[in-house]
CSV table of C-alpha atoms and ligand atoms in Angstrom, one decimal:
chain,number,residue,atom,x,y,z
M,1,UNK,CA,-2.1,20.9,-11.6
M,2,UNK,CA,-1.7,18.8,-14.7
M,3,UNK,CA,-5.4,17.8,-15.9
M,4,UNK,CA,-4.3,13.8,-15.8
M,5,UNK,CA,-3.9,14.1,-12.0
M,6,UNK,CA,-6.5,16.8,-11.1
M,7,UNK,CA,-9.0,14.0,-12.7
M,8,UNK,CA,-7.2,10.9,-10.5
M,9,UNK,CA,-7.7,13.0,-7.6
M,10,UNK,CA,-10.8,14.4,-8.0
M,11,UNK,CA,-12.4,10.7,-8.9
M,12,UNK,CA,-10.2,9.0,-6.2
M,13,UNK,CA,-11.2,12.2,-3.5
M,14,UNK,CA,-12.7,10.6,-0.4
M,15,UNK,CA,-16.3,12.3,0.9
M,16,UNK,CA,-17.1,13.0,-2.5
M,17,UNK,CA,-19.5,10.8,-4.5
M,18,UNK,CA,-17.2,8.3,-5.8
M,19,UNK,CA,-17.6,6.5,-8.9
M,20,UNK,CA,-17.2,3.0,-8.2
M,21,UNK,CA,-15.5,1.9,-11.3
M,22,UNK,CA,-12.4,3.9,-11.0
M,23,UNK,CA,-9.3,2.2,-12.2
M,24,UNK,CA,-6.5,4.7,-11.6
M,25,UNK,CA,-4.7,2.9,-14.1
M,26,UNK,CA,-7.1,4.1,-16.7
M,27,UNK,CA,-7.3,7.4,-15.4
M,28,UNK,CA,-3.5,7.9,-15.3
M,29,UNK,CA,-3.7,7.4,-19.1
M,30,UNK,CA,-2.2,10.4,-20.5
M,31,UNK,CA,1.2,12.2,-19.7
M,32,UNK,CA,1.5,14.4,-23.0
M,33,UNK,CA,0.6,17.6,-21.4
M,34,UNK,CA,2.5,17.1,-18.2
M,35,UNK,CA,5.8,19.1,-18.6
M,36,UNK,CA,8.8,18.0,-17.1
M,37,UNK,CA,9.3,19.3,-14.0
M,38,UNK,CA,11.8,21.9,-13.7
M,39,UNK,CA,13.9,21.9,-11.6
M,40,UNK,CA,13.9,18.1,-10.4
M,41,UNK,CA,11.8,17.6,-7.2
M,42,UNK,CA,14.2,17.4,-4.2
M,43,UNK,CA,12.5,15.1,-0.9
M,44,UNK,CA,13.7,13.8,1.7
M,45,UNK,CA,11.3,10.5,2.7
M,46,UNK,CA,10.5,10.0,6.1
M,47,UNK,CA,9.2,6.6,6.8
M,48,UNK,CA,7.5,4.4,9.1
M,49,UNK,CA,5.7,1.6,9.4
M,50,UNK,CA,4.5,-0.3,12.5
M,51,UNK,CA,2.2,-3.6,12.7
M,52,UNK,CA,0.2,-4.6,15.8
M,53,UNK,CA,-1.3,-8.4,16.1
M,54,UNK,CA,-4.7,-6.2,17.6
M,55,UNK,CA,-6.7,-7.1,20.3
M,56,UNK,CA,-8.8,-10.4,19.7
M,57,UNK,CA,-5.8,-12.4,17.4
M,58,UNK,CA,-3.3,-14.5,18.9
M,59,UNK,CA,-0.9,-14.4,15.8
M,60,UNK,CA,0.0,-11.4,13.4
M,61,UNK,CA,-0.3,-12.7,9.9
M,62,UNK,CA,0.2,-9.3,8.8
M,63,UNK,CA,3.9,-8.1,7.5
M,64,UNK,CA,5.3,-4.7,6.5
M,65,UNK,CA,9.0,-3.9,5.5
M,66,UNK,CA,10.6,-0.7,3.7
M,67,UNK,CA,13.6,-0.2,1.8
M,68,UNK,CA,16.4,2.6,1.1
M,69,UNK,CA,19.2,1.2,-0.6
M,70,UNK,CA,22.2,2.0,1.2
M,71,UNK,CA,23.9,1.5,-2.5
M,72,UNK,CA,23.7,5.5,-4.2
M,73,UNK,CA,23.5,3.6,-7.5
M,74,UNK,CA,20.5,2.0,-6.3
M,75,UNK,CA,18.7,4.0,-4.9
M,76,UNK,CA,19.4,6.3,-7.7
M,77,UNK,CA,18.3,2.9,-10.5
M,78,UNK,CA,15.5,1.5,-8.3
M,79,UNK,CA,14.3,3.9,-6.2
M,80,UNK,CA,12.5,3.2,-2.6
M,81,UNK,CA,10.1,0.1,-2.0
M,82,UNK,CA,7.3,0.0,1.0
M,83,UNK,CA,5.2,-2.9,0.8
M,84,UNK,CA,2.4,-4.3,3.4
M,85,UNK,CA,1.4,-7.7,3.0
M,86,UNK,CA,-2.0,-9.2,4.6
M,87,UNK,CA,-1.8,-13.0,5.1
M,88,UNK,CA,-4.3,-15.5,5.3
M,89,UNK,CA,-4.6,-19.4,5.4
M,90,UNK,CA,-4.8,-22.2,8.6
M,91,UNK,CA,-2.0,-23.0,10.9
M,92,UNK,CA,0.5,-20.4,10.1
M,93,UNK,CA,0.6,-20.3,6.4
M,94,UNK,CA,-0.8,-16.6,6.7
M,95,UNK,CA,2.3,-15.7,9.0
M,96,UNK,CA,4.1,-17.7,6.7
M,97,UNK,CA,2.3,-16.2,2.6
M,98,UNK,CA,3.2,-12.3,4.3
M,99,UNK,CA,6.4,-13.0,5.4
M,100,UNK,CA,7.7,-14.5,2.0
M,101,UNK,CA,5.6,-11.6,0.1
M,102,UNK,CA,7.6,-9.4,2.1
M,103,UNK,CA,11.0,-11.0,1.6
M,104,UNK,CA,10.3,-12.0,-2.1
M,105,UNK,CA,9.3,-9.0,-3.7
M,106,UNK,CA,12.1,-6.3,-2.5
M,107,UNK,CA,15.2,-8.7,-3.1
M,108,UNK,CA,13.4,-9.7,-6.5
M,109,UNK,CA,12.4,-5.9,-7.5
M,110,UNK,CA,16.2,-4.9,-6.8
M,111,UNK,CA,17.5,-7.6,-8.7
M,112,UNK,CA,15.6,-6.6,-11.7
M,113,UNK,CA,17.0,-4.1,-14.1
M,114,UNK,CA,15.1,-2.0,-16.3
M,115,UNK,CA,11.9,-0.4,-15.9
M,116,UNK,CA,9.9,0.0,-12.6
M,117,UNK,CA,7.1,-0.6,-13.3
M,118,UNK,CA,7.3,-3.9,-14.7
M,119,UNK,CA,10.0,-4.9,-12.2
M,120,UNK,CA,8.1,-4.4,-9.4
M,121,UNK,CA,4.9,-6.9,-11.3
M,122,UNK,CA,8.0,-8.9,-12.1
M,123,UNK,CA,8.8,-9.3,-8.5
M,124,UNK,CA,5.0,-9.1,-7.6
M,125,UNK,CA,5.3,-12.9,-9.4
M,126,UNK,CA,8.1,-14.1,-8.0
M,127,UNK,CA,6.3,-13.6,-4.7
M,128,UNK,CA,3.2,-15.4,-5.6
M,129,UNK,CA,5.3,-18.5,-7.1
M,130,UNK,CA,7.3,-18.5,-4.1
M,131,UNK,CA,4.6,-18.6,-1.7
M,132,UNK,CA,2.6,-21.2,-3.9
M,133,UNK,CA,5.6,-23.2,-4.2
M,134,UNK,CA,6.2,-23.2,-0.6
M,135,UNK,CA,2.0,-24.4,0.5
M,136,UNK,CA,2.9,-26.9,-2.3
M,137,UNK,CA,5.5,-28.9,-0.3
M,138,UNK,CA,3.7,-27.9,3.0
M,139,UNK,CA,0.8,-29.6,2.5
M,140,UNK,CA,-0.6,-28.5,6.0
M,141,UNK,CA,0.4,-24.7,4.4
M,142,UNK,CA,-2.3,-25.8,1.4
M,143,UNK,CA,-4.6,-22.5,0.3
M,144,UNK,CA,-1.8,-20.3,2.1
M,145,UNK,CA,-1.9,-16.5,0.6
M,146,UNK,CA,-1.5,-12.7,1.0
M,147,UNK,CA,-2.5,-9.4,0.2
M,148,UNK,CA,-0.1,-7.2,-1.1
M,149,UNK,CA,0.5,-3.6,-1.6
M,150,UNK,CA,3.8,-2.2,-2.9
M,151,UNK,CA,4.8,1.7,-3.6
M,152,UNK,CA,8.0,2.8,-5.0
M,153,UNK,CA,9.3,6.5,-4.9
M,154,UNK,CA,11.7,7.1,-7.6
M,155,UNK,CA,12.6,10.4,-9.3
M,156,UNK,CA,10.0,12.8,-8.4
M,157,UNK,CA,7.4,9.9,-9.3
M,158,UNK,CA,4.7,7.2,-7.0
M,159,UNK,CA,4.6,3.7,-8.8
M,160,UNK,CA,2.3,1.0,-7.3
M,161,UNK,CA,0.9,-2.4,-7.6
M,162,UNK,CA,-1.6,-4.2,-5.5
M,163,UNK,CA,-3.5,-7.5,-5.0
M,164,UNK,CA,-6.4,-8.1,-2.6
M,165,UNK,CA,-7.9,-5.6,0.3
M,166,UNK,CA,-4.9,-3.6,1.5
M,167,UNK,CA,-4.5,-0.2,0.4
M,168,UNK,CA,-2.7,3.0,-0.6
M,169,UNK,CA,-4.0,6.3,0.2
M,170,UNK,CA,-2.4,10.0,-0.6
M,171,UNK,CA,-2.6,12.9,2.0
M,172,UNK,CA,-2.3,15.9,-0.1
M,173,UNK,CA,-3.0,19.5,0.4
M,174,UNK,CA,-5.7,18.3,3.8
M,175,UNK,CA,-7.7,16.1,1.5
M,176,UNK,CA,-7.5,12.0,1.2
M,177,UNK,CA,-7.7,9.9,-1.6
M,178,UNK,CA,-7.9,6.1,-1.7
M,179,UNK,CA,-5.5,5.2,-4.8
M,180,UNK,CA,-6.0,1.3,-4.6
M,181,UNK,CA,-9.1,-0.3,-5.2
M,182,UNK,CA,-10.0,-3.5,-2.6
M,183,UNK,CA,-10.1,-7.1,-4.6
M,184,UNK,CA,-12.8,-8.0,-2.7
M,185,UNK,CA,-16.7,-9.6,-2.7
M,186,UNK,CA,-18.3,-6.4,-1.5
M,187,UNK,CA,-16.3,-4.0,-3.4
M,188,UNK,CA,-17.1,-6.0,-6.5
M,189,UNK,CA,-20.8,-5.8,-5.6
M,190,UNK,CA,-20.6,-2.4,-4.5
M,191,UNK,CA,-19.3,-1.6,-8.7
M,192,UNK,CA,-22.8,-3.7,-9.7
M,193,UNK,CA,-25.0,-1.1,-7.6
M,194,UNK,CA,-26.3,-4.1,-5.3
M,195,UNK,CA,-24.3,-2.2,-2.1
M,196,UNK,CA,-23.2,1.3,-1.2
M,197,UNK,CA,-19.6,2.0,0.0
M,198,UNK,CA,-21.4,2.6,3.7
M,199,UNK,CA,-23.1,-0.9,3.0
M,200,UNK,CA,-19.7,-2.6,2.3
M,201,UNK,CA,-17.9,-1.5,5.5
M,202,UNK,CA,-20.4,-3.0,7.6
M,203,UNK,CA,-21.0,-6.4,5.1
M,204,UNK,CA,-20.6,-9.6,7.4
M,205,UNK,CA,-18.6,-10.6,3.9
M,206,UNK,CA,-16.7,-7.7,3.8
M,207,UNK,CA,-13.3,-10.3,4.7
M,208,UNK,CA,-13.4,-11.8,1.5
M,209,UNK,CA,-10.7,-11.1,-1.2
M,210,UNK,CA,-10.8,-12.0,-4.8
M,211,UNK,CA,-7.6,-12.2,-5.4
M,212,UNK,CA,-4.5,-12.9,-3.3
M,213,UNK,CA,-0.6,-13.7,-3.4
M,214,UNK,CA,0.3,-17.3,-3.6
M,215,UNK,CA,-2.9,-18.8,-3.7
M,216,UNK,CA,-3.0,-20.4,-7.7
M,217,UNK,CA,-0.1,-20.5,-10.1
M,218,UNK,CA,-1.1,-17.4,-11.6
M,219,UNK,CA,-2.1,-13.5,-10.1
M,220,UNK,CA,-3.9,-10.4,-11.7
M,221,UNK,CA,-1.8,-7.8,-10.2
M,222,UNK,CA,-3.5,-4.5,-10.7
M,223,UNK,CA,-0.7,-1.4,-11.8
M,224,UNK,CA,-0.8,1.8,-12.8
M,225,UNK,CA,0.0,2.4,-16.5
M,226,UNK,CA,1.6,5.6,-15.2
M,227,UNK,CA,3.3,7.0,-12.4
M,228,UNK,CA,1.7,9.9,-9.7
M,229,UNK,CA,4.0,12.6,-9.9
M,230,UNK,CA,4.2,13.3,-6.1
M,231,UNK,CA,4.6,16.8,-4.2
M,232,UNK,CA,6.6,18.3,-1.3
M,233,UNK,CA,4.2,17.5,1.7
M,234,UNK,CA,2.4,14.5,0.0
M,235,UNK,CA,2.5,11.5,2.6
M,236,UNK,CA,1.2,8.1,1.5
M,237,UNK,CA,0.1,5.2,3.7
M,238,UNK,CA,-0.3,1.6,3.1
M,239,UNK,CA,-2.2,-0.2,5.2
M,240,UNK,CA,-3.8,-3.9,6.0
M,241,UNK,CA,-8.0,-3.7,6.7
M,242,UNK,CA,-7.5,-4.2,10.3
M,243,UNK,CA,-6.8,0.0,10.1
M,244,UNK,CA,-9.9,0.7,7.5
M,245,UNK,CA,-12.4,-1.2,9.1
M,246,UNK,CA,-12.0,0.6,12.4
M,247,UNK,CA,-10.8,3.9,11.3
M,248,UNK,CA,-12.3,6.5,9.2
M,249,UNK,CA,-10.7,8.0,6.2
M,250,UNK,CA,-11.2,11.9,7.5
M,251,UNK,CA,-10.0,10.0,10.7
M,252,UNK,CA,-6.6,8.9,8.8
M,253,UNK,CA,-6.1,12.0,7.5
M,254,UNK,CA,-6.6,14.4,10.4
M,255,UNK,CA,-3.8,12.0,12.1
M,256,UNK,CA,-1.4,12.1,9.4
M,257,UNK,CA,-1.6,16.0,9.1
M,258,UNK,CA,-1.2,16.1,12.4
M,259,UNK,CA,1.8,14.5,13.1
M,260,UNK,CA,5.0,12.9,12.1
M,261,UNK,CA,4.9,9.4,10.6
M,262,UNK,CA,5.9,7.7,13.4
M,263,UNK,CA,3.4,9.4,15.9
M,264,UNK,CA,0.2,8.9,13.3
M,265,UNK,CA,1.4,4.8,13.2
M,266,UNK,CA,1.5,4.6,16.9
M,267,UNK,CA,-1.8,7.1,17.1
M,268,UNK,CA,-3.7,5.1,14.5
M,269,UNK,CA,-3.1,1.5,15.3
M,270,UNK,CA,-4.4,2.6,18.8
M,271,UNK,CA,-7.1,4.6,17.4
M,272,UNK,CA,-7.9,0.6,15.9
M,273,UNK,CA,-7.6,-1.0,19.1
M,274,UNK,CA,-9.6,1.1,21.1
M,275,UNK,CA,-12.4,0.5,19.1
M,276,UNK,CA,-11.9,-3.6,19.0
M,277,UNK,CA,-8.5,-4.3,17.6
M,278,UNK,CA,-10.5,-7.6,15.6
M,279,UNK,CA,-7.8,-7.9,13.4
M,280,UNK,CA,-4.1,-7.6,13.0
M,281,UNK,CA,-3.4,-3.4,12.2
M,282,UNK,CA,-0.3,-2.6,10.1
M,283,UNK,CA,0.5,0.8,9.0
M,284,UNK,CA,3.4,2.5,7.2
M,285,UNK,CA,3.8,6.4,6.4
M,286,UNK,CA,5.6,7.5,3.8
M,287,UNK,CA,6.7,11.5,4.3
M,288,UNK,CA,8.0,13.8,1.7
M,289,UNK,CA,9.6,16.9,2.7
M,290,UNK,CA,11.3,19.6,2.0
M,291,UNK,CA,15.1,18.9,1.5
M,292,UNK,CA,17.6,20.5,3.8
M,293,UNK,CA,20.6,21.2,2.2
M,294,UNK,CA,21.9,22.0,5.1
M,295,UNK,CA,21.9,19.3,6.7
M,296,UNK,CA,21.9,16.2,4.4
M,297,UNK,CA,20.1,12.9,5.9
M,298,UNK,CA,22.1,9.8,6.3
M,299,UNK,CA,20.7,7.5,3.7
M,300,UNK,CA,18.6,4.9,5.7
M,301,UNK,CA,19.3,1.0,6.0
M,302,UNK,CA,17.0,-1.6,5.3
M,303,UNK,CA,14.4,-1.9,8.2
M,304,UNK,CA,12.2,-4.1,9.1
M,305,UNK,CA,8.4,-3.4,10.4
M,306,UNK,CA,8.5,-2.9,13.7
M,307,UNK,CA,6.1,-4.9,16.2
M,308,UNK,CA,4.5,-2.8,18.6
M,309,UNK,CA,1.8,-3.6,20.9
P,401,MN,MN1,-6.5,-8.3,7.8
């Protein structure tokens, strides 16, 4: 294993003591020694994502959407895009904030030539000035925003960006690791020492986000400086906190090895609800597999989240 991602994953491994500070863009730092692989990595993706408005809320504020370009060129330039959005904000500007993230960011990331990265913090903006542009002529929509986390798979390598408390997690090889770290009150007093990560989950302040989508002018969007490169049987999950609050991360991870993505988003959001469903649950699995040449897949169309409840 290349030493770059041996020390992401061993710093980001869940049940292990965990340095608070991580930044996995710093520890992504160097490439140099990573050889190219050879040959290419051939996938297929296997994707799903599902979103549930829980047990005690009367809306879903939560949105989740993936893309597969139909378009060969594309998908070939672009790659694909998950993205799970969070919203927040009265009446139903957080319906409203992860909607637009939702719709923004994938139209504007496939507009955008050029490198991924900063297409998908290009499109990252757009979302935020479209969703602060949009509370600005709705003034009953004022202090509308999201959370947002976006993955795109493209040649063999995992790009992400985040804002706010949603989060990205890698299954690989029956461990777990949290790649994203939460914008939020308790994890930023978690990185001062004054809580421990057992402390945070149960903080009656544990709801509040630092950062979020569409709520100023201007967003810190935290990347990576470079790409995961990702492995046959690595799956990837984003998810809103209505999952992590309720559910485990050994929890996650034993449902995710155990079955296909479809299955471990139905099996998880009810894993959520059983236990109180308090907030909207939305889940999407991202599968790599082996490719069978045998029988090549169809590429996918767009799709929307489902809603299942
Ligand atoms: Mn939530």
């Amino acid at each position: 294993m290349f030493t770059f991602l041996k020390k992401i994953l061993q710093r980001n491994r869940i049940n292990k003591p965990q340095p608070t500070d991580v930044q996995l863009n710093q520890a992504a730092a160097s490439v140099d020694d990573a050889p190219a692989p050879s040959p290419p990595l051939v996938y297929d993706v296997t994707a799903s994502f599902l979103s549930d408005v829980g047990c005690q809320r009367q809306i879903n504020e939560d949105s989740g959407r993936y893309i597969t370009p139909a378009d060969p060129a594309l998908l070939s330039d672009k790659g694909m895009l998950f993205v799970v959005a969070d919203g927040m904000g009265g009446h139903s500007g957080g319906e409203i904030a992860s909607r637009l993230a939702v719709e923004v960011i994938p139209r504007t990331y496939y507009q955008t030539s050029g490198d991924v990265q900063e297409a998908l913090q290009k499109a990252i903006l757009e979302a935020n000035h479209a969703i602060f542009d949009e509370a600005f002529k709705d003034r009953t929509l004022y202090g509308m925003g999201t959370t947002c986390t976006a993955l795109v798979l493209k040649d063999g390598k995992a790009f992400a960006a985040h804002v706010g408390d949603s989060r990205l997690y890698l299954v690989r090889n029956d461990d777990i690791y949290l790649l994203t770290e939460d914008h939020s009150a308790v994890m930023q007093m978690v990185r001062r020492g004054l809580l421990n990560l057992q402390q945070a989950r149960h903080h009656p302040d544990k709801n509040i986000i630092l950062r979020a989508l569409g709520s100023h002018a201007t967003v810190e969007i935290t990347t990576w400086k470079q790409p995961l490169p990702v492995r046959l049987g690595d799956q990837f999950l984003l998810c809103s906190d209505g999952l992590y609050d309720l559910v485990e991360d050994a929890e996650i991870k034993n449902i995710l090895v155990a079955n296909e993505p479809h299955t471990a988003c139905e099996k998880l959001i009810a894993l959520a609800k059983q236990r109180g469903g308090h907030d909207n649950i939305t889940v999407g699995i991202v599968s790599l597999e082996a490719k069978n040449a045998d029988e090549p897949k169809p590429l996918r169309e767009t799709r929307e989240a489902e809603v299942w409840q």
